Amino acid sequence: MKMLTPRRLATLVVATTTILSGEPLSAAPPVTPPDLTQGTTVDHKLTYNLGSTGLRGWIYTLPVRQFDLERLQGRTTAPARQILVTHVGAKSPADGVMQVDDVILGVAGQPFSDDARKSFAAAIQEAEKEANSGILTLTRWRPSDTAQGRTGKTEEVQLKLRVMGTYSDTAPYACPKSQRIFEDACKVLDNEPLSESWHGAVNGLALLATGNPTYLPKLRDFAHKMGPPTLKLELKDGMVIWDWGYRNLFLCEYFLATGDKEVLHAINEYTLTMAKGQSMYGTFGHGISRLTDDGKLHGSIPPYGPVNMAGLPANLSIVMGKMCGVNDPEVAAAIKRASGFFGYFVDKGAIPYGEHEPWPYHENNGKNSLTALLFSLQGDKVNEAQFFAKMATAGFRSRECGHTGQGFSYLWSALGANVGGPTAAAAFVKEASWHLDLVRRCDGSFTYDGGEQYGPGSTADNTYYGNSSYDGLSPTATYVLTYAMPLKKLCITGKNANPASWLTPQQVAAAIASGRFDLDRKQMSVPQLVTAFGDWSPIVRSWAADELARRPEAKGMVPELITMAQGKDVHLAQGACEALGLIKSEQALPVLVGLLTAEDRWLRYKAAQAIKKMGGTATPAIPEILQALAKTAEPLQPITWADPIQFTHGQLASALFAGGLTESLKAADRNLLYPAIRAVSTNADGMARATLRSYFETMLTLEDVQALAPDLLVAVKSLCPADTMFGAEIRMGAFKALTKYHYQEGLEAGIIFAKTQGGHGSESRTGEIMREIVAYGSAARDSIPGLKEVIVTLNDQCQRGEFPAGDLNDRRTGAVAAAIKAIEAATEHPELRSIAPK
């Protein structure tokens, strides 16, 4: 599993704050794809599988713009009208008919007039029908270089595909075509080795899902290796959660399917150890949480921070461990915490990367689908299960977007829709069927085509993580699970499903309509957009507000929107707030400020988000915004599950300290400003705190620092409990505010800060800290013993496996050693200040 380098982390900070800011995402500008018949040079590694033809091809994809609406909604190849053949499989239907560098210009005698990739998939589906006998007609252009330049010949050719039939309206349920695809894929899966890793656990789940008794001996041996009776786990650092979560999922499903008690010890060990390693927010990182300051379990996830794509399978497996009989107070508490955190996102958006604001699309690489399963398997969380099942169903266009690639979306997305029942699953598969048939090969196997975030695959390989020796996540196993849903052999494929969580046909239709709304809104009238403020989907409500704000009539609707924002329907009020923020209506400021303390927490957030979007237009309300920040601050413990991370504060903090209002704060009443700063600096969210970094470094006067010095010192020494990925930002800003004016306490704080520099970016941050300490000159000599302790601490981190030994650690310890040498040689001795006792 990839981890973020400092450079990628910086990119993620910018991207995350951009996409979560609520700023409208525009469609990509018009583009003109290259004419592939003119010898355009392309990267032959970036290709797509072309279904059961035996072909792979290069297809034009939209240029990468960070979090581009077109890409996020599955329109990566929308402008493409040609396909360059890059691979022809031996003994495949295309062998002998097509060759590398051929260009496919159309299908069924017609040139491509729409997305070439989706059009090609539709043509395969037509050809595979009984009535068409598997005949796929292609318009092929073949190059023939001559002395006069590049020329070519265009002609119609035919491929003979295997007849698979037509998807039924209920597919994959009661569907002969789905059954044929499933049987072919099972034959391929049976020949894939079961590696003793979390990837192998997915293969094991897929084999279990078939219900085929001939696989049981192999599965029994595999389960006993994955969960030996001697297993003993330790609560230790490292990237253990990926492995533990998926292993436990397999072992739990295996036990529930077979009753083999030999794996119960391992299930107990995995379930209980993960429950103990869960954070106070119910989350996991790549690894477990650290201890609290008083040495108890369930502290924060250490930097890098929470990773929900790892944590959700772990939490799901804890629920399943309880189903297998693991009854312990720690397990019950872990399920409650996870339900509190992930349940918070109901009616707000998709599950985010970590402890962040909701992702503003219907799906986020399968996380909503996992969450639907998390709640459905508890039995009594019907509202939560239904919401996330609807989000999963509506997320059919988001399948091809995912951090590190879309493999988890392909693994979990259909299973999440299936939580909503067979009707929801069938609706999802109908929308995704073009892609299902495009990634299926003529031998019955499936491919993985996907790169970072979105786009084509980087190889013609048959695995997601790993290589052709199957040490990675098998795409064939992924799709076997999808087509195995009708069998209901596993809990994750619908075994013992609670029909109370199933969606009605009307709800399914509404979910599909919501998934299409990003395009449909363009043709809607203003009254229709206003009506969409009441949609079940928080994503649709935001899209409707965005579209309305673009219309010429929007400014004239401000009084109506203000009335709506003050109404009793919170959905309409939220949509109205969002529209008012995009319109930048100063007239709405008093109402928006008043809603910062509204009873509905998400209405507070939307009002704060609207104020942030208004930028400098919100300047007249700065005193009231500062007051609201201080007034709504809540203690970090106990956690308020109705608003665990206090995201409203994050929006206001960004607007004030890192946005369009920052310059205006120079004249702000300090009696209002300082309490607001204190409220943000003690917010649970590392990203909210991070908004203060630049303000601390560049905007605080000596008078400000004197007044805030005790708070700045606490900010340097304290670690944020939530979203620790960004926790170092405020610490650096507060530290530099103290060192700028040579506070004696800044030296002590710098040593504490440096000792906690583990994880990503610490090699550069350590050097930054040392430069500030060296600026104290000879006045820092008393700190030399502490600096020597820093070197010992950093080396100890490597020995414990918390940080990689080698060049990165050498950079950290080298920076400290260089600082000691510089201080010893220093001659300047600046006058030191000290924080006055309270």
mmCIF file of C-alpha atoms in Angstrom, residues 514-756:
data_model
loop_
_atom_site.group_PDB
_atom_site.id
_atom_site.type_symbol
_atom_site.label_atom_id
_atom_site.label_comp_id
_atom_site.label_asym_id
_atom_site.label_seq_id
_atom_site.Cartn_x
_atom_site.Cartn_y
_atom_site.Cartn_z
ATOM 1 C CA SER A 514 -29.063 11.544 -8.102
ATOM 2 C CA GLY A 515 -26.032 9.868 -9.652
ATOM 3 C CA ARG A 516 -26.871 11.541 -12.973
ATOM 4 C CA PHE A 517 -27.698 14.937 -11.521
ATOM 5 C CA ASP A 518 -24.309 16.508 -12.226
ATOM 6 C CA LEU A 519 -25.217 16.566 -15.932
ATOM 7 C CA ASP A 520 -29.003 16.688 -15.696
ATOM 8 C CA ARG A 521 -28.915 19.937 -13.705
ATOM 9 C CA LYS A 522 -27.723 21.806 -16.803
ATOM 10 C CA GLN A 523 -31.151 21.347 -18.401
ATOM 11 C CA MET A 524 -33.178 22.066 -15.262
ATOM 12 C CA SER A 525 -35.223 25.185 -14.618
ATOM 13 C CA VAL A 526 -34.591 27.408 -11.612
ATOM 14 C CA PRO A 527 -37.679 26.046 -9.777
ATOM 15 C CA GLN A 528 -36.431 22.499 -10.392
ATOM 16 C CA LEU A 529 -33.041 23.394 -8.929
ATOM 17 C CA VAL A 530 -34.657 24.896 -5.857
ATOM 18 C CA THR A 531 -36.742 21.757 -5.464
ATOM 19 C CA ALA A 532 -33.512 19.742 -5.592
ATOM 20 C CA PHE A 533 -32.417 21.479 -2.381
ATOM 21 C CA GLY A 534 -34.742 18.958 -0.741
ATOM 22 C CA ASP A 535 -33.192 15.899 -2.417
ATOM 23 C CA TRP A 536 -32.244 12.948 -0.211
ATOM 24 C CA SER A 537 -28.668 13.265 -1.484
ATOM 25 C CA PRO A 538 -26.374 15.872 0.091
ATOM 26 C CA ILE A 539 -24.350 15.732 -3.113
ATOM 27 C CA VAL A 540 -27.344 16.704 -5.234
ATOM 28 C CA ARG A 541 -28.194 19.534 -2.859
ATOM 29 C CA SER A 542 -24.706 20.971 -3.331
ATOM 30 C CA TRP A 543 -24.791 20.531 -7.108
ATOM 31 C CA ALA A 544 -28.173 22.243 -7.236
ATOM 32 C CA ALA A 545 -26.865 25.216 -5.248
ATOM 33 C CA ASP A 546 -23.818 25.426 -7.483
ATOM 34 C CA GLU A 547 -25.925 25.390 -10.635
ATOM 35 C CA LEU A 548 -28.428 27.911 -9.296
ATOM 36 C CA ALA A 549 -25.662 30.334 -8.338
ATOM 37 C CA ARG A 550 -24.453 30.280 -11.959
ATOM 38 C CA ARG A 551 -27.825 31.308 -13.356
ATOM 39 C CA PRO A 552 -28.519 34.992 -14.204
ATOM 40 C CA GLU A 553 -31.637 34.923 -12.004
ATOM 41 C CA ALA A 554 -29.689 33.982 -8.882
ATOM 42 C CA LYS A 555 -28.972 37.451 -7.496
ATOM 43 C CA GLY A 556 -32.603 38.408 -7.747
ATOM 44 C CA MET A 557 -33.516 35.364 -5.660
ATOM 45 C CA VAL A 558 -31.495 36.405 -2.605
ATOM 46 C CA PRO A 559 -34.540 37.422 -0.488
ATOM 47 C CA GLU A 560 -36.251 34.105 -1.278
ATOM 48 C CA LEU A 561 -33.090 32.183 -0.426
ATOM 49 C CA ILE A 562 -32.678 34.086 2.841
ATOM 50 C CA THR A 563 -36.209 33.110 3.828
ATOM 51 C CA MET A 564 -35.492 29.505 2.881
ATOM 52 C CA ALA A 565 -32.269 29.518 4.929
ATOM 53 C CA GLN A 566 -34.306 30.471 7.994
ATOM 54 C CA GLY A 567 -37.001 27.860 7.377
ATOM 55 C CA LYS A 568 -37.689 24.660 9.265
ATOM 56 C CA ASP A 569 -36.667 22.281 6.454
ATOM 57 C CA VAL A 570 -32.955 21.819 7.141
ATOM 58 C CA HIS A 571 -32.249 20.417 3.684
ATOM 59 C CA LEU A 572 -33.734 23.453 1.993
ATOM 60 C CA ALA A 573 -31.932 25.685 4.466
ATOM 61 C CA GLN A 574 -28.602 24.005 3.792
ATOM 62 C CA GLY A 575 -29.022 24.361 0.031
ATOM 63 C CA ALA A 576 -30.036 27.995 0.394
ATOM 64 C CA CYS A 577 -26.964 28.728 2.530
ATOM 65 C CA GLU A 578 -24.702 27.131 -0.033
ATOM 66 C CA ALA A 579 -26.254 29.141 -2.866
ATOM 67 C CA LEU A 580 -26.019 32.390 -0.903
ATOM 68 C CA GLY A 581 -22.337 31.792 -0.281
ATOM 69 C CA LEU A 582 -21.684 31.211 -3.969
ATOM 70 C CA ILE A 583 -23.684 34.307 -4.895
ATOM 71 C CA LYS A 584 -21.593 36.211 -2.296
ATOM 72 C CA SER A 585 -24.613 38.013 -0.941
ATOM 73 C CA GLU A 586 -23.672 40.568 1.712
ATOM 74 C CA GLN A 587 -27.396 40.958 2.379
ATOM 75 C CA ALA A 588 -27.416 37.381 3.678
ATOM 76 C CA LEU A 589 -24.545 37.864 6.124
ATOM 77 C CA PRO A 590 -26.626 38.467 9.278
ATOM 78 C CA VAL A 591 -28.681 35.351 8.609
ATOM 79 C CA LEU A 592 -25.621 33.209 7.890
ATOM 80 C CA VAL A 593 -23.883 34.432 11.034
ATOM 81 C CA GLY A 594 -27.008 33.669 13.053
ATOM 82 C CA LEU A 595 -27.038 30.124 11.711
ATOM 83 C CA LEU A 596 -23.532 29.481 13.038
ATOM 84 C CA THR A 597 -25.201 28.499 16.299
ATOM 85 C CA ALA A 598 -28.178 26.683 14.731
ATOM 86 C CA GLU A 599 -29.436 23.530 16.402
ATOM 87 C CA ASP A 600 -28.715 21.447 13.302
ATOM 88 C CA ARG A 601 -24.953 20.947 13.223
ATOM 89 C CA TRP A 602 -24.734 20.520 9.450
ATOM 90 C CA LEU A 603 -26.691 23.708 8.911
ATOM 91 C CA ARG A 604 -24.030 25.410 11.028
ATOM 92 C CA TYR A 605 -21.409 23.936 8.738
ATOM 93 C CA LYS A 606 -23.171 25.083 5.566
ATOM 94 C CA ALA A 607 -23.530 28.590 6.978
ATOM 95 C CA ALA A 608 -19.831 28.660 7.859
ATOM 96 C CA GLN A 609 -18.936 27.278 4.448
ATOM 97 C CA ALA A 610 -21.037 29.987 2.803
ATOM 98 C CA ILE A 611 -19.224 32.685 4.770
ATOM 99 C CA LYS A 612 -15.912 31.213 3.705
ATOM 100 C CA LYS A 613 -16.956 31.220 0.034
ATOM 101 C CA MET A 614 -17.873 34.890 0.285
ATOM 102 C CA GLY A 615 -14.275 35.856 0.994
ATOM 103 C CA GLY A 616 -13.813 39.565 1.578
ATOM 104 C CA THR A 617 -17.531 40.202 1.167
ATOM 105 C CA ALA A 618 -17.934 38.822 4.704
ATOM 106 C CA THR A 619 -15.636 41.470 6.247
ATOM 107 C CA PRO A 620 -18.468 43.419 7.975
ATOM 108 C CA ALA A 621 -19.340 40.299 9.956
ATOM 109 C CA ILE A 622 -15.866 39.624 11.349
ATOM 110 C CA PRO A 623 -16.780 40.559 14.951
ATOM 111 C CA GLU A 624 -19.769 38.217 14.915
ATOM 112 C CA ILE A 625 -17.752 35.419 13.269
ATOM 113 C CA LEU A 626 -15.058 35.715 15.928
ATOM 114 C CA GLN A 627 -17.676 35.580 18.645
ATOM 115 C CA ALA A 628 -19.292 32.512 17.082
ATOM 116 C CA LEU A 629 -15.939 30.718 16.930
ATOM 117 C CA ALA A 630 -15.394 31.205 20.632
ATOM 118 C CA LYS A 631 -19.007 30.564 21.612
ATOM 119 C CA THR A 632 -19.347 27.218 19.812
ATOM 120 C CA ALA A 633 -16.031 25.743 20.960
ATOM 121 C CA GLU A 634 -16.533 22.437 22.762
ATOM 122 C CA PRO A 635 -14.221 20.326 24.946
ATOM 123 C CA LEU A 636 -12.260 17.583 23.233
ATOM 124 C CA GLN A 637 -13.500 15.014 25.730
ATOM 125 C CA PRO A 638 -15.977 13.484 25.942
ATOM 126 C CA ILE A 639 -16.425 13.302 22.176
ATOM 127 C CA THR A 640 -19.675 14.756 20.893
ATOM 128 C CA TRP A 641 -20.685 12.170 18.280
ATOM 129 C CA ALA A 642 -23.200 14.578 16.756
ATOM 130 C CA ASP A 643 -20.185 16.666 15.680
ATOM 131 C CA PRO A 644 -16.988 14.814 16.643
ATOM 132 C CA ILE A 645 -14.458 16.945 14.730
ATOM 133 C CA GLN A 646 -16.325 20.312 14.828
ATOM 134 C CA PHE A 647 -15.952 20.920 11.111
ATOM 135 C CA THR A 648 -17.821 24.226 11.340
ATOM 136 C CA HIS A 649 -14.777 25.626 13.124
ATOM 137 C CA GLY A 650 -12.587 24.463 10.288
ATOM 138 C CA GLN A 651 -14.570 26.440 7.723
ATOM 139 C CA LEU A 652 -14.566 29.620 9.818
ATOM 140 C CA ALA A 653 -10.907 29.208 10.713
ATOM 141 C CA SER A 654 -10.008 28.866 7.050
ATOM 142 C CA ALA A 655 -12.052 31.938 6.143
ATOM 143 C CA LEU A 656 -10.482 34.064 8.871
ATOM 144 C CA PHE A 657 -6.893 32.918 9.078
ATOM 145 C CA ALA A 658 -6.152 31.470 5.638
ATOM 146 C CA GLY A 659 -8.667 33.133 3.343
ATOM 147 C CA GLY A 660 -10.212 36.365 2.189
ATOM 148 C CA LEU A 661 -10.669 37.853 5.649
ATOM 149 C CA THR A 662 -7.113 37.532 6.946
ATOM 150 C CA GLU A 663 -5.921 41.051 6.112
ATOM 151 C CA SER A 664 -8.981 42.545 7.779
ATOM 152 C CA LEU A 665 -8.044 40.867 11.062
ATOM 153 C CA LYS A 666 -5.278 43.438 11.559
ATOM 154 C CA ALA A 667 -7.933 45.871 12.755
ATOM 155 C CA ALA A 668 -10.013 43.307 14.650
ATOM 156 C CA ASP A 669 -10.904 43.815 18.292
ATOM 157 C CA ARG A 670 -8.328 41.788 20.229
ATOM 158 C CA ASN A 671 -10.918 40.997 22.892
ATOM 159 C CA LEU A 672 -12.722 39.029 20.173
ATOM 160 C CA LEU A 673 -9.723 37.859 18.163
ATOM 161 C CA TYR A 674 -7.768 36.175 20.940
ATOM 162 C CA PRO A 675 -10.608 33.932 22.207
ATOM 163 C CA ALA A 676 -11.265 32.868 18.603
ATOM 164 C CA ILE A 677 -7.604 31.990 18.083
ATOM 165 C CA ARG A 678 -7.617 29.983 21.308
ATOM 166 C CA ALA A 679 -10.737 28.124 20.188
ATOM 167 C CA VAL A 680 -9.184 27.140 16.849
ATOM 168 C CA SER A 681 -5.832 26.225 18.410
ATOM 169 C CA THR A 682 -7.574 23.700 20.667
ATOM 170 C CA ASN A 683 -9.938 22.308 18.021
ATOM 171 C CA ALA A 684 -9.726 18.542 17.635
ATOM 172 C CA ASP A 685 -9.037 18.760 13.892
ATOM 173 C CA GLY A 686 -5.431 19.048 12.752
ATOM 174 C CA MET A 687 -6.532 20.658 9.483
ATOM 175 C CA ALA A 688 -8.544 23.325 11.338
ATOM 176 C CA ARG A 689 -5.566 24.074 13.543
ATOM 177 C CA ALA A 690 -3.324 24.180 10.482
ATOM 178 C CA THR A 691 -5.118 27.285 9.204
ATOM 179 C CA LEU A 692 -3.329 29.255 11.943
ATOM 180 C CA ARG A 693 0.201 28.438 10.814
ATOM 181 C CA SER A 694 0.722 31.202 8.295
ATOM 182 C CA TYR A 695 -1.200 33.667 10.446
ATOM 183 C CA PHE A 696 1.041 32.899 13.423
ATOM 184 C CA GLU A 697 4.220 33.214 11.375
ATOM 185 C CA THR A 698 3.391 36.406 9.486
ATOM 186 C CA MET A 699 0.555 38.319 11.145
ATOM 187 C CA LEU A 700 1.152 38.270 14.898
ATOM 188 C CA THR A 701 2.750 41.400 16.315
ATOM 189 C CA LEU A 702 4.928 41.382 19.418
ATOM 190 C CA GLU A 703 1.913 42.610 21.378
ATOM 191 C CA ASP A 704 -0.150 39.709 20.023
ATOM 192 C CA VAL A 705 2.533 37.178 20.910
ATOM 193 C CA GLN A 706 2.850 38.582 24.420
ATOM 194 C CA ALA A 707 -0.878 38.139 24.918
ATOM 195 C CA LEU A 708 -1.029 34.702 23.324
ATOM 196 C CA ALA A 709 2.363 33.325 24.368
ATOM 197 C CA PRO A 710 1.016 30.761 26.883
ATOM 198 C CA ASP A 711 -1.436 29.522 24.251
ATOM 199 C CA LEU A 712 1.280 29.388 21.607
ATOM 200 C CA LEU A 713 3.446 27.331 23.926
ATOM 201 C CA VAL A 714 0.603 24.870 24.498
ATOM 202 C CA ALA A 715 0.013 24.732 20.723
ATOM 203 C CA VAL A 716 3.639 23.715 20.112
ATOM 204 C CA LYS A 717 3.680 21.065 22.820
ATOM 205 C CA SER A 718 0.224 19.596 22.149
ATOM 206 C CA LEU A 719 -0.699 17.029 19.540
ATOM 207 C CA CYS A 720 -4.120 17.367 17.936
ATOM 208 C CA PRO A 721 -6.318 14.339 18.671
ATOM 209 C CA ALA A 722 -7.977 14.201 15.231
ATOM 210 C CA ASP A 723 -6.627 14.390 11.688
ATOM 211 C CA THR A 724 -3.026 14.168 12.836
ATOM 212 C CA MET A 725 -1.876 14.175 9.199
ATOM 213 C CA PHE A 726 -1.843 17.979 9.429
ATOM 214 C CA GLY A 727 -1.009 18.263 13.131
ATOM 215 C CA ALA A 728 2.523 19.606 12.681
ATOM 216 C CA GLU A 729 1.368 22.756 10.894
ATOM 217 C CA ILE A 730 0.063 24.742 13.871
ATOM 218 C CA ARG A 731 2.950 23.498 15.983
ATOM 219 C CA MET A 732 5.437 24.942 13.514
ATOM 220 C CA GLY A 733 3.542 28.214 13.228
ATOM 221 C CA ALA A 734 3.272 28.702 17.010
ATOM 222 C CA PHE A 735 6.919 27.731 17.460
ATOM 223 C CA LYS A 736 8.078 30.287 14.901
ATOM 224 C CA ALA A 737 5.906 32.990 16.492
ATOM 225 C CA LEU A 738 7.777 32.416 19.774
ATOM 226 C CA THR A 739 11.227 32.197 18.192
ATOM 227 C CA LYS A 740 10.637 35.292 16.063
ATOM 228 C CA TYR A 741 10.727 37.355 19.254
ATOM 229 C CA HIS A 742 13.269 35.112 21.025
ATOM 230 C CA TYR A 743 11.138 33.789 23.823
ATOM 231 C CA GLN A 744 13.177 31.628 26.186
ATOM 232 C CA GLU A 745 10.348 29.101 26.267
ATOM 233 C CA GLY A 746 10.637 28.722 22.508
ATOM 234 C CA LEU A 747 13.891 26.809 22.978
ATOM 235 C CA GLU A 748 12.290 24.308 25.314
ATOM 236 C CA ALA A 749 9.287 23.972 23.004
ATOM 237 C CA GLY A 750 11.552 23.430 20.006
ATOM 238 C CA ILE A 751 13.290 20.501 21.682
ATOM 239 C CA ILE A 752 9.935 18.927 22.575
ATOM 240 C CA PHE A 753 8.730 19.518 19.020
ATOM 241 C CA ALA A 754 11.871 17.981 17.525
ATOM 242 C CA LYS A 755 11.622 14.873 19.701
ATOM 243 C CA THR A 756 8.162 14.160 18.299
#
